[in-house]
Structure formats: structure tokens, C-alpha cells
C-alpha atoms as one frame of an Amber mdcrd trajectory, in Angstrom:
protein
  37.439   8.054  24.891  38.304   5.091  22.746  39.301   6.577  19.783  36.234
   5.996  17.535  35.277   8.793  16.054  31.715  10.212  16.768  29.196   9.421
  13.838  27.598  12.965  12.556  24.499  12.801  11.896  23.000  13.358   8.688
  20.178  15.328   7.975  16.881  14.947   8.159  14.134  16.380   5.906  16.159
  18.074   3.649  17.570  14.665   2.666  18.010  12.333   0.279  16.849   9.414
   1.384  13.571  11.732   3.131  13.310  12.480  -0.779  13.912   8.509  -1.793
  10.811   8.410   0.041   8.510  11.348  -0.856   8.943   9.645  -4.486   8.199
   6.176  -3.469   5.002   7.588  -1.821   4.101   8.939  -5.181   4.810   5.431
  -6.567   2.742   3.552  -4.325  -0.024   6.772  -4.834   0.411   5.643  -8.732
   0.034   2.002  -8.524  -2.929   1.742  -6.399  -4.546   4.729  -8.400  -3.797
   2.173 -11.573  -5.090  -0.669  -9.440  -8.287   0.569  -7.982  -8.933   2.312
 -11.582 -11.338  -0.558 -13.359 -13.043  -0.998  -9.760 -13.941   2.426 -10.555
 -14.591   2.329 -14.569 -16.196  -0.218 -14.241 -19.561   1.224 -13.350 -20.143
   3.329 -16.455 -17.920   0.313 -18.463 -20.934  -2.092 -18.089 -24.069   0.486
 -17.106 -26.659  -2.065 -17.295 -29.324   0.809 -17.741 -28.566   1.087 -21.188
 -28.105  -2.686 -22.021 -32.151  -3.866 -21.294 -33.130  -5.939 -24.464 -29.422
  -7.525 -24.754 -27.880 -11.061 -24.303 -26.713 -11.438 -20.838 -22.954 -12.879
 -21.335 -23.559 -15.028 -18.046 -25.902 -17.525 -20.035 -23.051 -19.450 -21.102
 -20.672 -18.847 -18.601 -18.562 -15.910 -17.758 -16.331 -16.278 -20.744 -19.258
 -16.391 -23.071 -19.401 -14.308 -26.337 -15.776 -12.731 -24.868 -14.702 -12.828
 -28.647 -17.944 -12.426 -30.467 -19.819  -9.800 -28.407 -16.803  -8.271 -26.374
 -18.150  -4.952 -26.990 -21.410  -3.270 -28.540 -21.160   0.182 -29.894 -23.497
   1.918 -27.670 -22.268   5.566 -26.807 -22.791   7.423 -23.738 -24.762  10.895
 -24.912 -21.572  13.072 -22.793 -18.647  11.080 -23.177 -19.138   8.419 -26.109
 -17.700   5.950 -24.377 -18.397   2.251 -25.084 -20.080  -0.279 -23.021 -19.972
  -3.913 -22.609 -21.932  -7.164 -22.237 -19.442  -8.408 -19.084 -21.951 -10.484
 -16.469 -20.706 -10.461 -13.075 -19.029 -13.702 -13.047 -17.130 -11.992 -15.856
 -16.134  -8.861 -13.605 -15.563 -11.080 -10.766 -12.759 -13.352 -12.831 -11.331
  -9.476 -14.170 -10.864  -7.881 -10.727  -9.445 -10.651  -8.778  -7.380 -11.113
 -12.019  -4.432  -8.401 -10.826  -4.355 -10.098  -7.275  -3.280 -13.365  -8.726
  -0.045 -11.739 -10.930   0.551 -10.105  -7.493   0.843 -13.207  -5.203   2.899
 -14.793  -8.255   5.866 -12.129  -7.870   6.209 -11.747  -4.729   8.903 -14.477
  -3.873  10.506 -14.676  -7.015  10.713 -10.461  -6.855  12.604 -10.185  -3.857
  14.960 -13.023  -4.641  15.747 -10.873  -8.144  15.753  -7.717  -6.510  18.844
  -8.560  -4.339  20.616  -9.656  -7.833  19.753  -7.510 -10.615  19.013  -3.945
  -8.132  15.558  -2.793  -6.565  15.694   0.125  -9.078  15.785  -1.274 -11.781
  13.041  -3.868 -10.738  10.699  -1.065  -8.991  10.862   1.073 -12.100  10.539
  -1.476 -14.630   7.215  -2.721 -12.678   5.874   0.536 -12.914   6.673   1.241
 -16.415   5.006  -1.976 -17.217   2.035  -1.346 -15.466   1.744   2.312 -16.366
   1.743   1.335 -19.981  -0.685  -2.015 -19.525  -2.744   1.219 -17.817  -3.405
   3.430 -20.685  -3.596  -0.005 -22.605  -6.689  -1.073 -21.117  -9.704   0.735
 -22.944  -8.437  -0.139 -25.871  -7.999  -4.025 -24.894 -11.764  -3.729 -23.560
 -12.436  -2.975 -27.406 -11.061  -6.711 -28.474 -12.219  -9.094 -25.525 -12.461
  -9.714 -21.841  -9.733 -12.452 -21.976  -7.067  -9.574 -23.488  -8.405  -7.470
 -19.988  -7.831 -10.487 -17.529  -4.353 -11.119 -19.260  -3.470  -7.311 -19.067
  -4.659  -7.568 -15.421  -2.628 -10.389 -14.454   0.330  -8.788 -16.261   0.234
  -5.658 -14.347  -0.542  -7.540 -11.057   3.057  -9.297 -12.149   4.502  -6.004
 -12.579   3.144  -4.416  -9.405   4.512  -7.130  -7.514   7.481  -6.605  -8.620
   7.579  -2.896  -7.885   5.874  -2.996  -4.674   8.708  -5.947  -3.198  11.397
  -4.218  -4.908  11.069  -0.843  -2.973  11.647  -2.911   0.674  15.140  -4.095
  -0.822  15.831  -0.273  -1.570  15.142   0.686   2.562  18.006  -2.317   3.128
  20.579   0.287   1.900  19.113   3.663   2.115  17.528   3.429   5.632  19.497
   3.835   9.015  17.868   1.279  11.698  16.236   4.178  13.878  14.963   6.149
  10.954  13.334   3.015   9.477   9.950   2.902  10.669   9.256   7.144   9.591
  11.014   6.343   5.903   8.654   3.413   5.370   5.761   5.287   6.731   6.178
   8.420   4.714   6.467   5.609   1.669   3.311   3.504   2.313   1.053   6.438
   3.265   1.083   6.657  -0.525  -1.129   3.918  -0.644  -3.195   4.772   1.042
  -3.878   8.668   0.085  -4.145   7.528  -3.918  -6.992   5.174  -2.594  -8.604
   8.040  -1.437  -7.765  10.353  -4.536  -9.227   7.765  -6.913 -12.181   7.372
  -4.974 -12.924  11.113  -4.777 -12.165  11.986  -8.639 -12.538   8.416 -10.416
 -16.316   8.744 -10.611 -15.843  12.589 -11.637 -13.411  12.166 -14.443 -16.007
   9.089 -16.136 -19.058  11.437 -15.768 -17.168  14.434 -17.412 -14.635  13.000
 -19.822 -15.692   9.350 -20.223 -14.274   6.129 -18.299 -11.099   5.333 -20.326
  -9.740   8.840 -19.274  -9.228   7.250 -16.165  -7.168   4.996 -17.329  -4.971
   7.754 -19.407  -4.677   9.793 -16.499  -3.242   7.472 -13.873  -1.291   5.736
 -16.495   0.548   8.802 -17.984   0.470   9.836 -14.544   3.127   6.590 -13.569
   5.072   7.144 -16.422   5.971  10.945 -15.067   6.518   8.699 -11.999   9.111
   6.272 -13.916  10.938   9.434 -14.904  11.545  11.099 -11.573  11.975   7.178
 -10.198  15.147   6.488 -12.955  16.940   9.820 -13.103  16.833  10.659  -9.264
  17.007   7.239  -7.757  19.999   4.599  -7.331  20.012   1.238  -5.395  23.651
   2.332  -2.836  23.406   5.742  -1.564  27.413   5.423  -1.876  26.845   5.244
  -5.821  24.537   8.440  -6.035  26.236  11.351  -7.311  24.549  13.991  -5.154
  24.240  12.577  -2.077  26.431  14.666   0.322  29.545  13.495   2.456  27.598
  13.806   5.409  24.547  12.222   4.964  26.706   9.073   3.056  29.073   8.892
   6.208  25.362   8.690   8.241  23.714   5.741   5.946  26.838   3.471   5.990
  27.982   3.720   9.617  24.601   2.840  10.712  23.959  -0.111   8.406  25.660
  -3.152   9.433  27.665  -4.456   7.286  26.303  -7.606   5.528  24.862  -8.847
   2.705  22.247  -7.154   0.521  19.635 -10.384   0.065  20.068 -10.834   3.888
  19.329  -7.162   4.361  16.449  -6.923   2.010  14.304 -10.109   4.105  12.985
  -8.485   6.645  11.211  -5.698   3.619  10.104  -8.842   1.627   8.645 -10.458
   4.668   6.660  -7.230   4.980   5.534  -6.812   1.635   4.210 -10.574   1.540
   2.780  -9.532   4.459   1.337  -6.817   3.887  -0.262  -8.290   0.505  -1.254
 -11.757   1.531  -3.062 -10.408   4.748  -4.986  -7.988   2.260  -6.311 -10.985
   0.278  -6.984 -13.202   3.481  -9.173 -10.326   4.928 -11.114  -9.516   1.730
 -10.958 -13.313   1.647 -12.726 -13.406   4.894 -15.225 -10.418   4.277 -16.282
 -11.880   0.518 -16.759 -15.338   1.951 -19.211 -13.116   4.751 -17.260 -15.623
   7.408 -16.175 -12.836   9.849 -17.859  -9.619  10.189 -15.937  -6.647   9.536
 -14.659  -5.428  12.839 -14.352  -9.089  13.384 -11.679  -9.307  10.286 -10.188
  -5.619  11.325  -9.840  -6.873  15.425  -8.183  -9.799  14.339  -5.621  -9.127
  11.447  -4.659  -6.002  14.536  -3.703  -8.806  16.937  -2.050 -10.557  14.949
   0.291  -7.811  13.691   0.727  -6.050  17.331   0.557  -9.446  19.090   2.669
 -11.761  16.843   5.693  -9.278  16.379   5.597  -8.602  20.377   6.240 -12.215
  20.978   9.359 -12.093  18.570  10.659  -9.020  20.371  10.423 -10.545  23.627
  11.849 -14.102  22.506  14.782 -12.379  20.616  17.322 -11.594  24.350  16.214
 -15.597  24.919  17.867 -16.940  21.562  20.822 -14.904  21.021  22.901 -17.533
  21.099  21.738 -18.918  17.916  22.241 -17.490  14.790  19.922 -18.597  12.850
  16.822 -18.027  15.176  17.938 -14.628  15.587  17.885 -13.910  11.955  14.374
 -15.773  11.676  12.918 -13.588  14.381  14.106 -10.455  13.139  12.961 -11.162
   9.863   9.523 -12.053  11.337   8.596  -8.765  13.209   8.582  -6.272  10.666
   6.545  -9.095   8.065   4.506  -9.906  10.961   3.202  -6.657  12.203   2.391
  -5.240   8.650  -0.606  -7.316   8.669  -2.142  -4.500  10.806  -2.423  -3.187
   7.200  -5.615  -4.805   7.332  -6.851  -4.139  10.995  -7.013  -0.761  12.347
  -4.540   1.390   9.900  -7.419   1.599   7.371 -10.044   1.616  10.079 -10.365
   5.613   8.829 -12.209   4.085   5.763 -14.860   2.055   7.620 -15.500   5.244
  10.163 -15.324   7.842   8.201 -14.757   7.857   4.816 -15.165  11.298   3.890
 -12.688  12.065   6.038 -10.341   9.278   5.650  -7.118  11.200   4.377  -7.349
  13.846   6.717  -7.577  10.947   9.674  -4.705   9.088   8.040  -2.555  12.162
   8.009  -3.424  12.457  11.450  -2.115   9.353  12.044   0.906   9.323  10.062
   1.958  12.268  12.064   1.342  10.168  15.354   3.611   7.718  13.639   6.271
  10.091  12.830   6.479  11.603  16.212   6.364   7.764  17.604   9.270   7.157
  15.499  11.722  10.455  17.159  10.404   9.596  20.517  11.704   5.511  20.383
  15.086   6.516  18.143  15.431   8.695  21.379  14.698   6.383  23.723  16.448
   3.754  21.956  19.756   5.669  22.511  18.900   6.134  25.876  18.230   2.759
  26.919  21.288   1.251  24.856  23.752   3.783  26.591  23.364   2.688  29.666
  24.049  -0.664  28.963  24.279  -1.975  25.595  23.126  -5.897  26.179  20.456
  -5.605  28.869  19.354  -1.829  26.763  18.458  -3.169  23.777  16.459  -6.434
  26.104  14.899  -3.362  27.608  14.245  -1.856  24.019  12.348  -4.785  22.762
  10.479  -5.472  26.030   9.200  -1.721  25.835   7.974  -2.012  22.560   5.868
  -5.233  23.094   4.279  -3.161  26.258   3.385  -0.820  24.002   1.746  -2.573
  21.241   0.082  -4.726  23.964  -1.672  -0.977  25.146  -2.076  -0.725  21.674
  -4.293  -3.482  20.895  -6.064  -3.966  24.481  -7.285   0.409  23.287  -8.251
  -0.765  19.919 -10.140  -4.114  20.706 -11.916  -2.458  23.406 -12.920   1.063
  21.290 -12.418   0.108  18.088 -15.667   0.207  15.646 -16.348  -0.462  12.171
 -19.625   1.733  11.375 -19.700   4.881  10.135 -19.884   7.649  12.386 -22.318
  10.059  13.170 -20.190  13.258  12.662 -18.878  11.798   9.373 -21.963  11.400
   7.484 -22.964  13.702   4.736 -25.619  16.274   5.899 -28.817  15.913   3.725
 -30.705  19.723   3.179 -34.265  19.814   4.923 -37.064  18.534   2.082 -40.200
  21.177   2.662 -41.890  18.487   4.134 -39.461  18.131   7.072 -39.414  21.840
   7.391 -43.309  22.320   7.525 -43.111  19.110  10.142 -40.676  21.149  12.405
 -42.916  23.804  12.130 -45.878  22.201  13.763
């Protein structure tokens, strides 16, 4: 016995930081919901079947008559909603519009997170693009420059939010509980791109397109609510956080700075963004098929961070490379955000959030099984168990991606196609 008294551990489910990230997944549900939500609108927003006999705004370039024909007052017979003259050039410039403001925050973000607080950042990002949200019909109404400057405005503010929840895990996440926390976070992501996709074309046909805008905006500014009254940057500054679960956080943090702390999130949110952009990039451009694109953005996050894991017992002399590495591994293996972690949505789409919960649970149960071997390994010797540690998780990812780039597909799959009824004329063909 040395004296040290035995760190209790906090717990788990029924926890505050489990509920830090239950409402981040509903923030990351919100702002791709708010995201995806013109992609969506923007069928019934420019229905060309009830536009033959009208100026195409392409003959003068996309911006063309973006102040003098921004809108025509023809009314859907159900929902009376407007519809415009925008060419595709036009929607082109308007969706790729929120992916610039995104790539423009995401450095500066994470640098201001670390000064001003993550909360604060996060929830002002999605106030800002809640509100630019419900703003958007009505900015339709006076020109498609006021959309692509709303766009870029909320792609700002998204960038903000979506860097500024990483800088949050710094403090509120113990090392071995990391990976489930950020899971349970980012699954968010994915399940609103699946609620938006299932409902968005219902609520237009029903209620008219700019309801989808009202919905998932007033929807993030519940979200701001619950983010600012429950949430606080320090788990030692929240007021109902319990003893126990406190004493758990801060003895297994190290102690260091919080813009040190937060790099290895921002690296992973650049990441995770940038390699989203490269692959649609790739896959606009048509040059790389797409299991091409989803094979390759998976070796490069299982194969990249795997060579950082197994480098890091090699450099531990050096400070510096140490940091660089560790920073690297988590940034580097999020771009399997592009590869096989939304392979569900090329394979089966119908099914997509039912496979992804599937998975999720895989990646929970992943996540008790190395925390427990983790322990294992580092109690039987500290140095050469943690060199153990990271040389068992490169053999695993390297199982990983030989499995996926040997079975992995792209097409959709028989069993997850929608069943068509028998026409009579198949039926009487059966019959003879």
C-alpha cells in the first residue's frame, strides 16, 4: 500500500456527464436537421413543373434577376407556398454556401473556445443558427444573395458549435470513458440525417416547405435552452454534479492546460469536417467511385492513427512529438466519418438508423471491453502496458480495415429494397 487513496468510481449512466452527452446528441441531431433542411426544401422551393413558360435565371448567370425576380407569387394548391426562379448554378452556389462558413470557423473556434468557454461558444452557434433557420423562408422572399449570406452565416455558427463541443469532452470526459461519451454525442448526427430524410419531404407535402424550416429551427432553440441552463464548461463549477462523480472526472484528467487539452477534439472536428468535403469533393468531381472514396477515407482513419499508436513508445523521449502524435490519432481516425461509419446509408437506407444503432452499441461495448483491458494491461506493468495498449489497438484496426476492404460494398442491398405489390399483369404472368 502506498498511501494513495483508491479513486471511486463515478457512475455511469445515471450521470452527468452520460447526460452532457445525451444533450449534445440532440445538438448535433439539431444542427444537421437545420443543415440538411434546404437540401430537402428545396425540391418543392423551385418545382420546375409549375415554372414552364418562365425566364430561366441561368441565362445570365447564376446571380441573374436575384433582386428583380427573386421570387414569383405562384402558390402551391395545398400549402401556398412560394416558388422561385433559382437555376442550378444558383442552388449549387446556395448549398455549398454553409460548407464554406464551416471550414472558416473551424481554427479560429477552437482557439476561442479554450478562452472565452465551449459553452458559451456551442450555445451561441446554435442559437445563431437556429434563428438564421426559421429566418430562411422569409429571406427566400427578398433574394438568393440574402439565402447564400444566411447560409454562410449559419455555416460560421455551426462551426463554431460543432468545434466547441470537443473542448467541452477536455474537461468532462475521463480518458477510458472517452471514446463511448463522444460516440453517444456524434450518433446525433447521424440519426437527425435520417429523421430529416424520413419526415422533410412529409412536412413540405402536408404543411408547405418553410415549415421545415420552423420546425427544426424552433426545434434548436428548445435545444439552446436545455444546452444553457443544464450545461457548464468544469464539471467542478456545476452545482449538481455529485461528490463522487467530481472526485471521478478530476482524478482521471491530467492536470494541464485547457487549450492543450481541447487539441486533440479540434483535430477531430477538422477532421471529421474537412474529410466530409474532400469525399463529396471526390464523388461530385465523379474522380473515385463511391466504395472507392468510402475504402479509402477507412484506411486512412484506421491506418493513419495505427501508425501514431505504434510510433508513440518510440518517441517518448520528446515532448513535443508526443504531444503531436497524440493529438493526431483521435483527428486522424475521425476521417472514417466518411468511409465505412455511414456505409449504412449506401446499403441500406431504409434501414440506416436501425444499422447505426446497431453499431453504436458495438461501439459502446468496444469501449467497456478496452477500458477493461486497458487496466489490465497497465497493471502489470505500467511502461511496457500501455506499449502493449497501443500495439493492441493498431492490431485491431488493422483486422478492422483488412474485413472492411475485403467485404465492404457500396450498393444497395437486396433485403433492403422496398417491396413493390404485384401489377395484374405480373400476377396473370405467374399464373401461366
Amino acid at each position: 500500500m502506498d498511501g494513495k487513496p483508491a479513486t471511486r468510481r463515478g457512475p455511469d449512466f445515471c450521470s452527468l456527464r452520460y447526460g452532457l452527452a445525451l444533450i449534445m446528441h440532440f445538438s448535433n441531431f439539431t444542427m444537421i436537421t437545420q443543415r440538411v433542411s434546404l437540401s430537402i426544401a428545396i425540391i418543392a422551393m423551385v418545382n420546375s413543373t409549375q415554372q414552364h413558360g418562365l425566364s430561366n435565371a441561368s441565362t445570365e448567370g447564376p446571380f441573374a434577376g436575384a433582386f428583380n425576380n427573386s421570387s414569383i407569387s405562384i402558390k402551391e394548391s395545398d400549402t401556398k407556398a412560394t416558388v422561385y426562379q433559382w437555376s442550378p448554378e444558383t442552388q449549387g452556389i446556395i448549398f455549398s454556401s454553409i460548407n464554406y462558413g464551416i471550414i472558416l470557423t473551424l481554427i479560429p473556434s477552437g482557439y476561442l473556445a479554450g478562452i472565452f468557454g465551449a459553452k458559451q461558444m456551442l450555445g451561441a452557434g446554435l442559437l445563431i443558427s437556429s434563428l438564421l433557420t426559421l429566418f430562411t423562408p422569409l429571406a427566400a422572399d427578398f433574394g438568393v444573395i440574402l439565402v447564400i449570406v444566411v447560409r454562410t452565416v449559419q455555416g460560421m455558427a455551426q462551426g463554431m458549435a460543432w468545434t466547441g463541443q470537443f473542448t467541452i469532452w477536455a474537461k468532462w470526459a475521463p480518458p477510458l470513458e472517452r471514446s463511448k461519451l463522444t460516440t453517444i454525442a456524434g450518433s446525433g448526427s447521424a440519426f437527425g440525417s435520417f429523421i430529416i430524410l424520413c419526415v422533410g419531404g412529409l412536412i413540405s407535402q402536408v404543411l408547405g416547405w418553410p415549415f421545415i424550416f420552423y420546425i427544426f429551427g424552433s426545434t434548436g432553440c428548445i435545444c439552446c435552452l436545455l444546452w444553457f441552463t443544464v450545461i457548464y464548461d468544469d464539471p467542478m463549477q456545476h452545482p449538481c454534479i455529485s461528490d463522487r462523480e467530481k472526485e471521478h472526472i478530476m482524478s482521471s484528467l491530467p492536470q494541464q492546460s485547457g487549450v492543450l487539452s481541447s487539441l486533440p477534439f479540434i483535430a477531430a472536428a477538422s477532421c471529421t469536417i474537412l474529410g466530409g468535403q474532400l469525399a463529396d469533393f471526390l464523388l461530385s468531381r465523379n474522380l473515385l467511385r463511391l466504395i472507392t472514396v468510402r475504402k479509402l477515407f477507412s484506411s486512412l482513419g484506421l491506418l493513419l492513427p495505427s501508425v501514431c499508436a505504434v510510433a508513440l513508445p518510440f518517441v517518448a523521449s520528446s515532448y513535443v512529438i508526443t504531444i503531436i502524435l497524440l493529438i493526431l490519432i483521435p483527428g486522424t481516425s475521425n476521417l472514417c466519418d466518411s468511409g465505412f461509419i455511414i456505409n449504412t446509408l449506401d446499403i441500406a437506407p431504409r434501414y440506416a438508423s436501425f444499422l447505426m444503432g446497431i453499431s453504436r452499441g458495438f461501439g459502446l461495448i468496444a469501449g467497456i471491453v478496452s477500458s477493461t483491458a486497458t487496466g489490465f494491461l497497465i497493471s502489470q506493468d505500467f511502461e511496457s502496458g500501455w506499449r502493449n495498449v497501443f500495439f493492441l489497438s493498431a492490431a485491431v484496426n488493422m483486422f478492422g480495415l483488412v474485413f472492411y476492404l475485403t467485404l465492404g460494398q457500396t450498393e444497395i442491398q437486396d433485403w433492403a429494397k422496398e417491396r413493390t405489390s404485384p401489377t395484374s399483369e405480373d400476377i396473370k404472368l405467374f399464373q401461366t
